[in-house]
Amino acid sequence: MLLSEYRRKRSFTKTPEPKGRVRKSGKKLEFVIQKHQASSLHYDFRLELDGVLKSWAVPKGPSLNPDIKRLAMQVEDHPYDYRKFEGLIPKGNYGAGNVIIWDRGWYEPYENDGAADEVLKAGLKKGELKFMMHGEKLKGSFALVKTPRMGKNAWLLIKHKDEYANQKDITKQEKSVVSGHILDEPPNELSVPMAGIPRKVKPMLATLTSEPFDDPDWLYEIKWDGYRAIGAWDGQQAELYSRNG
């Protein structure tokens, strides 16, 4: 999947989500899991690979119990910059709702017998991706296994038996690993970044005419003496400016 699909679904003047970029992979491949209250609660499981974040929506969240297999629906690739996104996607936008960074860290192939990204890309193409997670909450060996009988983009997220496997419900650890917030708490900042102070918008200029007229496309007001000015606030400073600056 390409970032064109991600960008097609979003209007970046209305959502704080990053437009993003494709990047060259670093020495360690990162992952992020975002808890997302959209039309339904789910966990967005994202693995850096091939310069983007390969992404799956996991409705019930990850499990540390090897006997429990979680449905994971593959969705469009997300930009690498999305790994740092936490906030509110405003109503009317795709995926509207609160998002927190539930877990983050780095990961590597379970069997590292070659270049990590090539091994992982081969596993993704095969439909059986095995990897070791080094996160703040999730650790140890996991697998994503494609299951076409459950749907075109259906996979299963499975915990392997290892020292980190247990019966505890890891989703009970609700706080963001970045802000310490839980999903139901409102974000500290406005969800849509403020634009800079506009310079192309000018106050209305009165127009002289020889006689009064009536037109449904016009609005009328008294021309008081003084200055017409526009007030603007960019989140840091306020400014008033007239037609002359």
Short mmCIF file of C-alpha atoms in Angstrom, two decimals:
data_model
loop_
_atom_site.label_atom_id
_atom_site.label_comp_id
_atom_site.label_asym_id
_atom_site.label_seq_id
_atom_site.Cartn_x
_atom_site.Cartn_y
_atom_site.Cartn_z
CA MET A 1 0.00 0.00 0.00
CA LEU A 2 1.21 3.53 -0.74
CA LEU A 3 1.04 6.87 1.08
CA SER A 4 -1.19 8.13 -1.73
CA GLU A 5 -4.06 6.16 -0.19
CA TYR A 6 -3.31 7.65 3.25
CA ARG A 7 -3.26 11.18 1.82
CA ARG A 8 -6.37 10.65 -0.30
CA LYS A 9 -8.44 9.96 2.81
CA ARG A 10 -7.34 13.11 4.67
CA SER A 11 -7.56 16.88 4.40
CA PHE A 12 -4.44 18.21 6.09
CA THR A 13 -5.91 21.68 6.63
CA LYS A 14 -8.54 20.05 8.85
CA THR A 15 -6.63 17.33 10.69
CA PRO A 16 -3.45 17.56 12.80
CA GLU A 17 -2.20 14.25 11.42
CA PRO A 18 1.14 14.53 9.59
CA LYS A 19 1.18 14.56 5.80
CA GLY A 20 4.38 12.66 6.27
CA ARG A 21 7.17 11.30 4.19
CA VAL A 22 8.89 8.10 3.20
CA ARG A 23 12.27 7.78 4.86
CA LYS A 24 15.32 5.58 4.56
CA SER A 25 15.34 2.92 7.26
CA GLY A 26 17.70 3.50 10.16
CA LYS A 27 19.76 0.97 12.09
CA LYS A 28 16.76 0.02 14.21
CA LEU A 29 13.25 -0.37 12.85
CA GLU A 30 10.69 1.37 15.04
CA PHE A 31 7.16 0.41 15.96
CA VAL A 32 4.27 2.24 17.56
CA ILE A 33 0.89 1.10 18.86
CA GLN A 34 -1.74 3.82 19.06
CA LYS A 35 -4.97 3.36 20.98
CA HIS A 36 -7.67 4.99 18.89
CA GLN A 37 -11.25 5.82 19.81
CA ALA A 38 -12.76 6.27 16.34
CA SER A 39 -16.22 4.96 15.42
CA SER A 40 -15.12 1.93 17.43
CA LEU A 41 -12.23 1.44 19.85
CA HIS A 42 -9.18 -0.30 18.43
CA TYR A 43 -5.39 -0.39 18.56
CA ASP A 44 -3.36 0.71 15.52
CA PHE A 45 -0.36 -1.62 15.27
CA ARG A 46 2.36 -0.02 13.13
CA LEU A 47 5.72 -1.44 12.06
CA GLU A 48 8.33 0.61 10.24
CA LEU A 49 9.27 -1.11 7.01
CA ASP A 50 10.35 0.12 3.58
CA GLY A 51 10.31 3.76 4.74
CA VAL A 52 6.70 3.79 5.96
CA LEU A 53 4.62 2.35 8.80
CA LYS A 54 2.90 -0.88 7.79
CA SER A 55 -0.36 -0.74 9.70
CA TRP A 56 -3.01 -3.03 11.14
CA ALA A 57 -6.14 -2.23 13.15
CA VAL A 58 -6.46 -4.62 16.11
CA PRO A 59 -9.99 -4.31 17.58
CA LYS A 60 -9.28 -6.03 20.90
CA GLY A 61 -5.66 -4.98 21.25
CA PRO A 62 -2.59 -7.20 21.65
CA SER A 63 -2.46 -10.15 24.03
CA LEU A 64 0.46 -11.70 25.90
CA ASN A 65 -1.34 -15.06 26.02
CA PRO A 66 -0.09 -17.38 23.23
CA ASP A 67 -3.48 -19.15 23.25
CA ILE A 68 -5.28 -15.94 22.27
CA LYS A 69 -5.09 -14.87 18.64
CA ARG A 70 -6.15 -11.30 17.88
CA LEU A 71 -7.72 -10.26 14.59
CA ALA A 72 -5.60 -7.59 12.87
CA MET A 73 -6.99 -5.91 9.74
CA GLN A 74 -4.30 -4.46 7.49
CA VAL A 75 -4.98 -0.85 6.49
CA GLU A 76 -3.17 1.72 4.35
CA ASP A 77 0.50 2.48 4.98
CA HIS A 78 1.06 5.48 7.25
CA PRO A 79 4.00 7.92 7.05
CA TYR A 80 7.00 7.43 9.30
CA ASP A 81 6.18 10.73 11.08
CA TYR A 82 2.89 9.22 12.29
CA ARG A 83 4.78 7.31 14.98
CA LYS A 84 4.76 10.50 17.10
CA PHE A 85 1.11 11.41 16.58
CA GLU A 86 -1.03 11.74 19.69
CA GLY A 87 -4.09 13.99 19.86
CA LEU A 88 -7.61 14.51 18.62
CA ILE A 89 -8.70 13.96 15.03
CA PRO A 90 -11.63 16.41 14.69
CA LYS A 91 -15.16 15.36 13.82
CA GLY A 92 -15.86 15.17 10.11
CA ASN A 93 -12.40 13.78 9.35
CA TYR A 94 -11.45 10.21 8.51
CA GLY A 95 -10.83 8.30 11.76
CA ALA A 96 -12.19 11.12 13.95
CA GLY A 97 -11.52 10.60 17.66
CA ASN A 98 -8.85 10.60 20.35
CA VAL A 99 -5.48 8.91 19.77
CA ILE A 100 -2.78 8.09 22.33
CA ILE A 101 0.59 6.38 21.93
CA TRP A 102 -0.07 3.22 23.90
CA ASP A 103 3.34 1.64 23.24
CA ARG A 104 6.48 2.28 21.22
CA GLY A 105 9.95 0.86 20.71
CA TRP A 106 11.89 -1.04 18.09
CA TYR A 107 11.64 -4.49 16.57
CA GLU A 108 13.69 -6.97 14.56
CA PRO A 109 13.17 -10.25 12.68
CA TYR A 110 12.76 -13.33 14.87
CA GLU A 111 15.34 -15.12 12.75
CA ASN A 112 17.86 -12.52 11.67
CA ASP A 113 19.79 -14.33 8.95
CA GLY A 114 20.15 -11.36 6.61
CA ALA A 115 19.41 -7.67 6.25
CA ALA A 116 16.55 -7.03 8.69
CA ASP A 117 14.33 -5.09 6.31
CA GLU A 118 14.72 -7.68 3.53
CA VAL A 119 13.85 -10.54 5.90
CA LEU A 120 10.79 -8.68 7.12
CA LYS A 121 9.65 -7.71 3.61
CA ALA A 122 9.89 -11.36 2.57
CA GLY A 123 7.81 -12.38 5.59
CA LEU A 124 5.21 -9.71 4.82
CA LYS A 125 4.95 -10.89 1.21
CA LYS A 126 4.66 -14.51 2.35
CA GLY A 127 1.94 -13.60 4.84
CA GLU A 128 3.88 -14.77 7.89
CA LEU A 129 5.78 -12.05 9.70
CA LYS A 130 7.76 -13.15 12.78
CA PHE A 131 9.52 -10.55 14.90
CA MET A 132 10.94 -9.62 18.30
CA MET A 133 9.47 -6.54 19.98
CA HIS A 134 11.45 -4.28 22.30
CA GLY A 135 8.80 -1.92 23.62
CA GLU A 136 7.82 -0.30 26.88
CA LYS A 137 4.84 -2.66 27.21
CA LEU A 138 5.25 -5.35 24.55
CA LYS A 139 8.38 -7.47 24.61
CA GLY A 140 9.43 -10.75 23.12
CA SER A 141 8.41 -12.76 20.10
CA PHE A 142 5.22 -12.13 18.08
CA ALA A 143 3.85 -13.08 14.69
CA LEU A 144 1.42 -11.61 12.19
CA VAL A 145 -0.13 -14.35 10.06
CA LYS A 146 -2.36 -13.63 7.07
CA THR A 147 -5.71 -15.45 7.11
CA PRO A 148 -7.55 -14.87 3.80
CA ARG A 149 -10.53 -17.00 4.90
CA MET A 150 -11.39 -14.21 7.37
CA GLY A 151 -11.18 -11.46 4.77
CA LYS A 152 -8.87 -10.01 2.14
CA ASN A 153 -6.84 -7.92 4.60
CA ALA A 154 -7.28 -10.13 7.67
CA TRP A 155 -4.28 -11.20 9.73
CA LEU A 156 -3.87 -12.68 13.21
CA LEU A 157 -1.56 -11.14 15.81
CA ILE A 158 -0.10 -13.95 17.92
CA LYS A 159 2.22 -13.97 20.95
CA HIS A 160 4.80 -16.74 20.92
CA LYS A 161 5.66 -18.72 24.04
CA ASP A 162 8.67 -17.10 25.69
CA GLU A 163 9.69 -15.49 28.98
CA TYR A 164 7.36 -12.53 28.37
CA ALA A 165 4.23 -14.58 27.69
CA ASN A 166 1.62 -14.57 30.48
CA GLN A 167 -2.11 -14.53 31.23
CA LYS A 168 -2.29 -10.86 32.23
CA ASP A 169 -4.44 -8.48 30.19
CA ILE A 170 -1.85 -6.01 28.91
CA THR A 171 -4.59 -3.65 27.68
CA LYS A 172 -5.35 -2.86 31.34
CA GLN A 173 -2.22 -0.71 31.16
CA GLU A 174 -4.17 2.19 29.72
CA LYS A 175 -1.80 5.15 29.92
CA SER A 176 0.08 6.70 27.03
CA VAL A 177 3.80 5.99 27.21
CA VAL A 178 4.42 9.58 26.06
CA SER A 179 1.99 11.85 27.92
CA GLY A 180 0.69 9.58 30.67
CA HIS A 181 -2.88 10.32 29.51
CA ILE A 182 -5.60 7.74 29.16
CA LEU A 183 -7.73 7.76 26.04
CA ASP A 184 -10.77 9.45 27.60
CA GLU A 185 -8.82 12.50 28.76
CA PRO A 186 -9.06 15.58 26.50
CA PRO A 187 -5.83 16.64 24.78
CA ASN A 188 -3.93 19.56 26.26
CA GLU A 189 -3.72 21.47 23.00
CA LEU A 190 -6.02 22.30 20.13
CA SER A 191 -6.22 19.40 17.74
CA VAL A 192 -5.81 21.48 14.58
CA PRO A 193 -2.63 23.57 14.41
CA MET A 194 -3.24 27.30 14.03
CA ALA A 195 -2.24 28.95 10.79
CA GLY A 196 0.02 31.98 10.72
CA ILE A 197 -1.43 35.49 10.80
CA PRO A 198 -3.02 36.11 7.38
CA ARG A 199 -1.70 38.90 5.16
CA LYS A 200 -3.92 38.50 2.10
CA VAL A 201 -7.13 39.37 3.92
CA LYS A 202 -7.82 43.11 4.08
CA PRO A 203 -10.62 45.05 5.81
CA MET A 204 -13.56 46.07 3.64
CA LEU A 205 -13.19 49.29 1.67
CA ALA A 206 -16.19 51.60 1.33
CA THR A 207 -17.25 52.28 -2.27
CA LEU A 208 -18.82 55.54 -3.45
CA THR A 209 -21.88 55.39 -5.72
CA SER A 210 -24.01 58.09 -7.32
CA GLU A 211 -27.25 56.77 -5.79
CA PRO A 212 -28.54 54.05 -3.42
CA PHE A 213 -29.27 50.60 -4.88
CA ASP A 214 -30.54 47.22 -3.73
CA ASP A 215 -28.73 43.97 -4.57
CA PRO A 216 -29.09 40.55 -2.87
CA ASP A 217 -25.34 39.96 -3.30
CA TRP A 218 -24.45 43.03 -1.22
CA LEU A 219 -24.56 43.75 2.51
CA TYR A 220 -24.71 47.30 3.80
CA GLU A 221 -23.44 49.00 6.93
CA ILE A 222 -22.77 52.51 8.16
CA LYS A 223 -19.32 53.90 7.40
CA TRP A 224 -18.16 55.17 10.76
CA ASP A 225 -15.17 57.45 11.04
CA GLY A 226 -11.98 55.78 12.26
CA TYR A 227 -9.98 52.74 11.22
CA ARG A 228 -11.17 49.39 9.95
CA ALA A 229 -8.86 46.67 11.27
CA ILE A 230 -8.59 42.90 11.44
CA GLY A 231 -7.53 41.16 14.64
CA ALA A 232 -5.58 37.89 14.43
CA TRP A 233 -4.17 35.43 16.98
CA ASP A 234 -1.67 32.73 15.95
CA GLY A 235 -1.47 31.00 19.31
CA GLN A 236 1.45 33.10 20.53
CA GLN A 237 0.76 36.73 19.70
CA ALA A 238 -2.13 39.01 18.81
CA GLU A 239 -1.97 41.57 16.03
CA LEU A 240 -4.23 44.27 14.58
CA TYR A 241 -3.71 45.53 11.05
CA SER A 242 -5.53 47.91 8.71
CA ARG A 243 -5.53 48.14 4.92
CA ASN A 244 -2.26 50.07 5.12
CA GLY A 245 -0.51 47.60 7.39
#
